[in-house]
Each structure stands twice: as C-alpha cells, then as structure tokens.
Amino acid sequence: MNAEITSLLEQDVYTQKGIFVGRVDDAVLDPENGVVSGLALGDVNRDLFDSKGKGIIIPYRWVTAVGDIVIIRHLNRNAKAETKVG
C-alpha cells in the first residue's frame, strides 16, 4: 500500500469494525527499506489500550486502507502485547 507520509498525519484511525483507535501523530520509518514501519498514535482510545503514556505505536502491517481515515485490521486480545507504548 503506497501513501504519502504527510497524507497519514492527523488522520483518525479506526478498526475494520468501526471502532476508533486513535489519531496519527507521526510515522515510524524503516530507512534501510525506505518504508513506513509503524504509526505513532495519540488521542488513543483508552478502552482498547491501558497505556499510561502519551500514545502507542502500531505496526504498519495492520493498516488495510488509507483515505479520509486510516483503517486497520480489527484488534484482538493480543493487540496490547504487539503495540509499543511511549
């Protein structure tokens, strides 16, 4: 999935089932491969994540669509273990 990094910033992120996840604050880049490897989210839905930090980083592989919003695959119980809290 190709997208300009600037088109991701300030986008709301929802799961495929329509649950608000957070808002994109920044992108995490993999300079060796020249790709986005993750999205740093702020304004995180605290019902999904019990993070006490400012936000989370989700793997970009979870992203299924980018348009007016970012859609990620629906989160399951293992989502907390896979995210990085910052």
Coordinates of C-alpha atoms in Angstrom, one line a residue:
M1 CA 0.0 0.0 0.0
N2 CA 1.6 3.2 -1.1
A3 CA 0.7 6.5 0.6
E4 CA 2.5 9.8 1.1
I5 CA 3.6 10.1 4.7
T6 CA 2.1 13.6 5.0
S7 CA -1.3 12.1 4.0
L8 CA -1.2 9.9 7.1
L9 CA -0.6 12.7 9.6
E10 CA -3.6 13.8 11.7
Q11 CA -5.8 11.0 10.2
D12 CA -8.2 9.3 12.5
V13 CA -7.6 5.5 12.8
Y14 CA -10.5 3.0 13.0
T15 CA -10.7 -0.7 13.0
Q16 CA -12.4 -2.6 10.2
K17 CA -15.4 -2.8 12.6
G18 CA -15.6 0.9 13.0
I19 CA -14.0 1.3 16.5
F20 CA -12.0 4.5 17.0
V21 CA -8.3 3.6 17.8
G22 CA -6.5 7.0 17.8
R23 CA -5.1 9.8 15.7
V24 CA -1.9 9.6 13.7
D25 CA 0.7 11.9 15.2
D26 CA 3.8 10.6 13.3
A27 CA 5.1 7.8 11.1
V28 CA 7.9 5.4 12.1
L29 CA 10.2 4.9 9.1
D30 CA 12.5 2.0 8.2
P31 CA 15.3 3.8 6.5
E32 CA 17.0 0.6 5.3
N33 CA 14.0 -0.4 3.2
G34 CA 12.6 3.1 2.6
V35 CA 9.1 2.2 4.0
V36 CA 6.8 3.2 6.9
S37 CA 7.1 0.5 9.6
G38 CA 4.6 1.9 12.1
L39 CA 2.2 4.7 13.0
A40 CA 2.6 6.7 16.2
L41 CA -0.9 7.4 17.5
G42 CA -2.0 9.9 20.1
D43 CA -5.6 10.6 21.4
V44 CA -5.7 6.8 21.9
N45 CA -9.0 5.0 22.7
R46 CA -8.3 4.0 26.4
D47 CA -10.9 1.3 26.2
L48 CA -8.6 -0.5 23.8
F49 CA -5.2 0.2 25.4
D50 CA -4.4 0.6 29.1
S51 CA -1.4 2.8 28.2
K52 CA -0.4 5.5 30.7
G53 CA 2.0 7.1 28.1
K54 CA 1.2 9.7 25.5
G55 CA 0.3 7.2 22.8
I56 CA 1.1 4.0 21.1
I57 CA 2.9 2.8 18.0
I58 CA 1.1 0.3 15.9
P59 CA 2.8 -1.8 13.1
Y60 CA 2.0 -0.5 9.6
R61 CA 1.3 -4.1 8.6
W62 CA -2.0 -3.7 10.4
V63 CA -3.1 -0.9 8.0
T64 CA -5.7 -2.2 5.4
A65 CA -6.8 1.2 3.9
V66 CA -5.8 4.8 3.8
G67 CA -8.2 7.5 2.6
D68 CA -10.1 10.1 4.5
I69 CA -9.3 7.9 7.5
V70 CA -6.9 5.1 8.2
I71 CA -8.4 1.6 8.7
I72 CA -6.6 -1.2 10.5
R73 CA -7.4 -4.8 10.9
H74 CA -9.7 -5.4 13.9
L75 CA -7.8 -5.7 17.2
N76 CA -7.9 -8.8 19.2
R77 CA -6.9 -9.6 22.7
N78 CA -3.2 -9.9 21.7
A79 CA -3.1 -6.3 20.4
K80 CA -1.8 -4.9 23.7
A81 CA 1.2 -7.3 23.6
E82 CA 2.0 -6.2 20.0
T83 CA 1.9 -2.5 20.4
K84 CA 4.6 -0.3 21.8
V85 CA 3.7 2.2 24.4
G86 CA 5.6 5.5 24.6

